[in-house]
Amino acid sequence: MTEQPSPEQQKRWEWRMFLFLTVVLAPAITVGLVTAYGFAIWFSQLLMGPPGS
């Protein structure tokens, strides 16, 4: 059987996970989405020409 972590260990793990999500994962996802959107715009203009042409 697996041993249950103590409340202190659980709280420490939750804080580490919260900091990881807010400091690392959320910005990385945001940068990835903005990059993908920019690439999609660039590629669509590559295929169809600039707006208004």
PDB file of N, CA and C in Angstrom:
ATOM      1  N   MET A   1       0.828  -1.193   0.000  1.00  0.00           N
ATOM      2  CA  MET A   1       0.000   0.000   0.000  1.00  0.00           C
ATOM      3  C   MET A   1       0.874   1.258   0.000  1.00  0.00           C
ATOM      4  N   THR A   2       0.318   2.332  -0.532  1.00  0.00           N
ATOM      5  CA  THR A   2       1.056   3.600  -0.534  1.00  0.00           C
ATOM      6  C   THR A   2       0.763   4.367   0.751  1.00  0.00           C
ATOM      7  N   GLU A   3       1.784   5.023   1.215  1.00  0.00           N
ATOM      8  CA  GLU A   3       1.671   5.772   2.456  1.00  0.00           C
ATOM      9  C   GLU A   3       1.121   7.165   2.156  1.00  0.00           C
ATOM     10  N   GLN A   4       0.172   7.613   2.949  1.00  0.00           N
ATOM     11  CA  GLN A   4      -0.410   8.945   2.777  1.00  0.00           C
ATOM     12  C   GLN A   4       0.581   9.998   3.274  1.00  0.00           C
ATOM     13  N   PRO A   5       0.768  11.072   2.505  1.00  0.00           N
ATOM     14  CA  PRO A   5       1.677  12.130   2.969  1.00  0.00           C
ATOM     15  C   PRO A   5       1.059  12.886   4.139  1.00  0.00           C
ATOM     16  N   SER A   6       1.930  13.433   4.955  1.00  0.00           N
ATOM     17  CA  SER A   6       1.449  14.212   6.088  1.00  0.00           C
ATOM     18  C   SER A   6       0.827  15.507   5.574  1.00  0.00           C
ATOM     19  N   PRO A   7       0.009  16.174   6.370  1.00  0.00           N
ATOM     20  CA  PRO A   7      -0.594  17.433   5.920  1.00  0.00           C
ATOM     21  C   PRO A   7       0.445  18.486   5.535  1.00  0.00           C
ATOM     22  N   GLU A   8       1.593  18.496   6.232  1.00  0.00           N
ATOM     23  CA  GLU A   8       2.645  19.453   5.880  1.00  0.00           C
ATOM     24  C   GLU A   8       3.225  19.145   4.501  1.00  0.00           C
ATOM     25  N   GLN A   9       3.456  17.859   4.238  1.00  0.00           N
ATOM     26  CA  GLN A   9       3.983  17.458   2.932  1.00  0.00           C
ATOM     27  C   GLN A   9       2.970  17.764   1.829  1.00  0.00           C
ATOM     28  N   GLN A  10       1.704  17.514   2.118  1.00  0.00           N
ATOM     29  CA  GLN A  10       0.653  17.776   1.135  1.00  0.00           C
ATOM     30  C   GLN A  10       0.579  19.271   0.821  1.00  0.00           C
ATOM     31  N   LYS A  11       0.648  20.099   1.844  1.00  0.00           N
ATOM     32  CA  LYS A  11       0.587  21.544   1.643  1.00  0.00           C
ATOM     33  C   LYS A  11       1.803  22.035   0.854  1.00  0.00           C
ATOM     34  N   ARG A  12       2.976  21.512   1.190  1.00  0.00           N
ATOM     35  CA  ARG A  12       4.187  21.890   0.461  1.00  0.00           C
ATOM     36  C   ARG A  12       4.074  21.488  -1.007  1.00  0.00           C
ATOM     37  N   TRP A  13       3.575  20.274  -1.284  1.00  0.00           N
ATOM     38  CA  TRP A  13       3.400  19.811  -2.649  1.00  0.00           C
ATOM     39  C   TRP A  13       2.395  20.695  -3.398  1.00  0.00           C
ATOM     40  N   GLU A  14       1.314  21.087  -2.744  1.00  0.00           N
ATOM     41  CA  GLU A  14       0.316  21.938  -3.381  1.00  0.00           C
ATOM     42  C   GLU A  14       0.908  23.308  -3.718  1.00  0.00           C
ATOM     43  N   TRP A  15       1.715  23.870  -2.818  1.00  0.00           N
ATOM     44  CA  TRP A  15       2.354  25.160  -3.100  1.00  0.00           C
ATOM     45  C   TRP A  15       3.315  25.049  -4.271  1.00  0.00           C
ATOM     46  N   ARG A  16       4.111  23.984  -4.305  1.00  0.00           N
ATOM     47  CA  ARG A  16       5.053  23.789  -5.414  1.00  0.00           C
ATOM     48  C   ARG A  16       4.314  23.642  -6.736  1.00  0.00           C
ATOM     49  N   MET A  17       3.223  22.880  -6.724  1.00  0.00           N
ATOM     50  CA  MET A  17       2.447  22.695  -7.946  1.00  0.00           C
ATOM     51  C   MET A  17       1.808  24.012  -8.384  1.00  0.00           C
ATOM     52  N   PHE A  18       1.293  24.788  -7.436  1.00  0.00           N
ATOM     53  CA  PHE A  18       0.706  26.091  -7.757  1.00  0.00           C
ATOM     54  C   PHE A  18       1.752  27.012  -8.379  1.00  0.00           C
ATOM     55  N   LEU A  19       2.931  27.075  -7.780  1.00  0.00           N
ATOM     56  CA  LEU A  19       3.987  27.926  -8.325  1.00  0.00           C
ATOM     57  C   LEU A  19       4.431  27.449  -9.702  1.00  0.00           C
ATOM     58  N   PHE A  20       4.529  26.141  -9.891  1.00  0.00           N
ATOM     59  CA  PHE A  20       4.891  25.612 -11.205  1.00  0.00           C
ATOM     60  C   PHE A  20       3.856  26.004 -12.256  1.00  0.00           C
ATOM     61  N   LEU A  21       2.586  25.861 -11.900  1.00  0.00           N
ATOM     62  CA  LEU A  21       1.533  26.190 -12.857  1.00  0.00           C
ATOM     63  C   LEU A  21       1.513  27.673 -13.194  1.00  0.00           C
ATOM     64  N   THR A  22       1.700  28.536 -12.202  1.00  0.00           N
ATOM     65  CA  THR A  22       1.593  29.972 -12.448  1.00  0.00           C
ATOM     66  C   THR A  22       2.872  30.584 -13.002  1.00  0.00           C
ATOM     67  N   VAL A  23       4.027  30.048 -12.643  1.00  0.00           N
ATOM     68  CA  VAL A  23       5.295  30.656 -13.066  1.00  0.00           C
ATOM     69  C   VAL A  23       5.826  30.017 -14.348  1.00  0.00           C
ATOM     70  N   VAL A  24       5.575  28.735 -14.555  1.00  0.00           N
ATOM     71  CA  VAL A  24       6.157  28.037 -15.703  1.00  0.00           C
ATOM     72  C   VAL A  24       5.098  27.687 -16.750  1.00  0.00           C
ATOM     73  N   LEU A  25       4.082  26.963 -16.350  1.00  0.00           N
ATOM     74  CA  LEU A  25       3.163  26.384 -17.324  1.00  0.00           C
ATOM     75  C   LEU A  25       2.251  27.420 -17.980  1.00  0.00           C
ATOM     76  N   ALA A  26       1.640  28.299 -17.217  1.00  0.00           N
ATOM     77  CA  ALA A  26       0.732  29.297 -17.805  1.00  0.00           C
ATOM     78  C   ALA A  26       1.457  30.213 -18.793  1.00  0.00           C
ATOM     79  N   PRO A  27       2.621  30.775 -18.453  1.00  0.00           N
ATOM     80  CA  PRO A  27       3.325  31.588 -19.451  1.00  0.00           C
ATOM     81  C   PRO A  27       3.756  30.782 -20.678  1.00  0.00           C
ATOM     82  N   ALA A  28       4.171  29.551 -20.481  1.00  0.00           N
ATOM     83  CA  ALA A  28       4.595  28.735 -21.622  1.00  0.00           C
ATOM     84  C   ALA A  28       3.422  28.470 -22.561  1.00  0.00           C
ATOM     85  N   ILE A  29       2.266  28.167 -22.007  1.00  0.00           N
ATOM     86  CA  ILE A  29       1.081  27.942 -22.842  1.00  0.00           C
ATOM     87  C   ILE A  29       0.687  29.226 -23.558  1.00  0.00           C
ATOM     88  N   THR A  30       0.759  30.357 -22.868  1.00  0.00           N
ATOM     89  CA  THR A  30       0.410  31.634 -23.483  1.00  0.00           C
ATOM     90  C   THR A  30       1.350  31.961 -24.636  1.00  0.00           C
ATOM     91  N   VAL A  31       2.642  31.806 -24.418  1.00  0.00           N
ATOM     92  CA  VAL A  31       3.609  32.071 -25.482  1.00  0.00           C
ATOM     93  C   VAL A  31       3.369  31.123 -26.652  1.00  0.00           C
ATOM     94  N   GLY A  32       3.081  29.876 -26.373  1.00  0.00           N
ATOM     95  CA  GLY A  32       2.811  28.911 -27.430  1.00  0.00           C
ATOM     96  C   GLY A  32       1.578  29.271 -28.248  1.00  0.00           C
ATOM     97  N   LEU A  33       0.516  29.708 -27.575  1.00  0.00           N
ATOM     98  CA  LEU A  33      -0.700  30.097 -28.294  1.00  0.00           C
ATOM     99  C   LEU A  33      -0.484  31.332 -29.149  1.00  0.00           C
ATOM    100  N   VAL A  34       0.203  32.333 -28.622  1.00  0.00           N
ATOM    101  CA  VAL A  34       0.474  33.545 -29.391  1.00  0.00           C
ATOM    102  C   VAL A  34       1.372  33.221 -30.583  1.00  0.00           C
ATOM    103  N   THR A  35       2.361  32.364 -30.373  1.00  0.00           N
ATOM    104  CA  THR A  35       3.243  31.957 -31.462  1.00  0.00           C
ATOM    105  C   THR A  35       2.472  31.206 -32.540  1.00  0.00           C
ATOM    106  N   ALA A  36       1.599  30.296 -32.140  1.00  0.00           N
ATOM    107  CA  ALA A  36       0.808  29.530 -33.110  1.00  0.00           C
ATOM    108  C   ALA A  36      -0.112  30.453 -33.897  1.00  0.00           C
ATOM    109  N   TYR A  37      -0.711  31.438 -33.225  1.00  0.00           N
ATOM    110  CA  TYR A  37      -1.588  32.384 -33.916  1.00  0.00           C
ATOM    111  C   TYR A  37      -0.785  33.216 -34.913  1.00  0.00           C
ATOM    112  N   GLY A  38       0.359  33.691 -34.520  1.00  0.00           N
ATOM    113  CA  GLY A  38       1.207  34.457 -35.425  1.00  0.00           C
ATOM    114  C   GLY A  38       1.653  33.629 -36.618  1.00  0.00           C
ATOM    115  N   PHE A  39       1.997  32.371 -36.372  1.00  0.00           N
ATOM    116  CA  PHE A  39       2.384  31.494 -37.474  1.00  0.00           C
ATOM    117  C   PHE A  39       1.216  31.272 -38.424  1.00  0.00           C
ATOM    118  N   ALA A  40       0.009  31.089 -37.884  1.00  0.00           N
ATOM    119  CA  ALA A  40      -1.163  30.878 -38.734  1.00  0.00           C
ATOM    120  C   ALA A  40      -1.432  32.101 -39.598  1.00  0.00           C
ATOM    121  N   ILE A  41      -1.306  33.291 -39.039  1.00  0.00           N
ATOM    122  CA  ILE A  41      -1.491  34.518 -39.814  1.00  0.00           C
ATOM    123  C   ILE A  41      -0.424  34.619 -40.898  1.00  0.00           C
ATOM    124  N   TRP A  42       0.821  34.393 -40.520  1.00  0.00           N
ATOM    125  CA  TRP A  42       1.922  34.470 -41.483  1.00  0.00           C
ATOM    126  C   TRP A  42       1.726  33.473 -42.621  1.00  0.00           C
ATOM    127  N   PHE A  43       1.364  32.245 -42.283  1.00  0.00           N
ATOM    128  CA  PHE A  43       1.215  31.213 -43.302  1.00  0.00           C
ATOM    129  C   PHE A  43       0.026  31.496 -44.203  1.00  0.00           C
ATOM    130  N   SER A  44      -1.076  31.996 -43.630  1.00  0.00           N
ATOM    131  CA  SER A  44      -2.232  32.313 -44.464  1.00  0.00           C
ATOM    132  C   SER A  44      -1.895  33.446 -45.430  1.00  0.00           C
ATOM    133  N   GLN A  45      -1.106  34.423 -44.985  1.00  0.00           N
ATOM    134  CA  GLN A  45      -0.702  35.497 -45.881  1.00  0.00           C
ATOM    135  C   GLN A  45       0.301  35.002 -46.919  1.00  0.00           C
ATOM    136  N   LEU A  46       1.082  34.025 -46.581  1.00  0.00           N
ATOM    137  CA  LEU A  46       2.003  33.428 -47.538  1.00  0.00           C
ATOM    138  C   LEU A  46       1.235  32.769 -48.675  1.00  0.00           C
ATOM    139  N   LEU A  47       0.142  32.090 -48.328  1.00  0.00           N
ATOM    140  CA  LEU A  47      -0.645  31.372 -49.328  1.00  0.00           C
ATOM    141  C   LEU A  47      -1.592  32.294 -50.094  1.00  0.00           C
ATOM    142  N   MET A  48      -2.257  33.224 -49.392  1.00  0.00           N
ATOM    143  CA  MET A  48      -3.322  34.029 -50.012  1.00  0.00           C
ATOM    144  C   MET A  48      -2.907  35.456 -50.317  1.00  0.00           C
ATOM    145  N   GLY A  49      -1.729  35.847 -49.940  1.00  0.00           N
ATOM    146  CA  GLY A  49      -1.300  37.210 -50.172  1.00  0.00           C
ATOM    147  C   GLY A  49      -1.674  38.113 -49.019  1.00  0.00           C
ATOM    148  N   PRO A  50      -1.156  39.332 -49.014  1.00  0.00           N
ATOM    149  CA  PRO A  50      -1.464  40.244 -47.926  1.00  0.00           C
ATOM    150  C   PRO A  50      -2.940  40.682 -47.965  1.00  0.00           C
ATOM    151  N   PRO A  51      -3.443  41.201 -46.868  1.00  0.00           N
ATOM    152  CA  PRO A  51      -4.832  41.659 -46.839  1.00  0.00           C
ATOM    153  C   PRO A  51      -5.063  42.767 -47.871  1.00  0.00           C
ATOM    154  N   GLY A  52      -6.184  42.685 -48.566  1.00  0.00           N
ATOM    155  CA  GLY A  52      -6.539  43.715 -49.526  1.00  0.00           C
ATOM    156  C   GLY A  52      -5.960  43.502 -50.906  1.00  0.00           C
ATOM    157  N   SER A  53      -5.282  42.398 -51.124  1.00  0.00           N
ATOM    158  CA  SER A  53      -4.700  42.208 -52.461  1.00  0.00           C
ATOM    159  C   SER A  53      -5.608  41.358 -53.327  1.00  0.00           C
TER     160      SER A  53
END
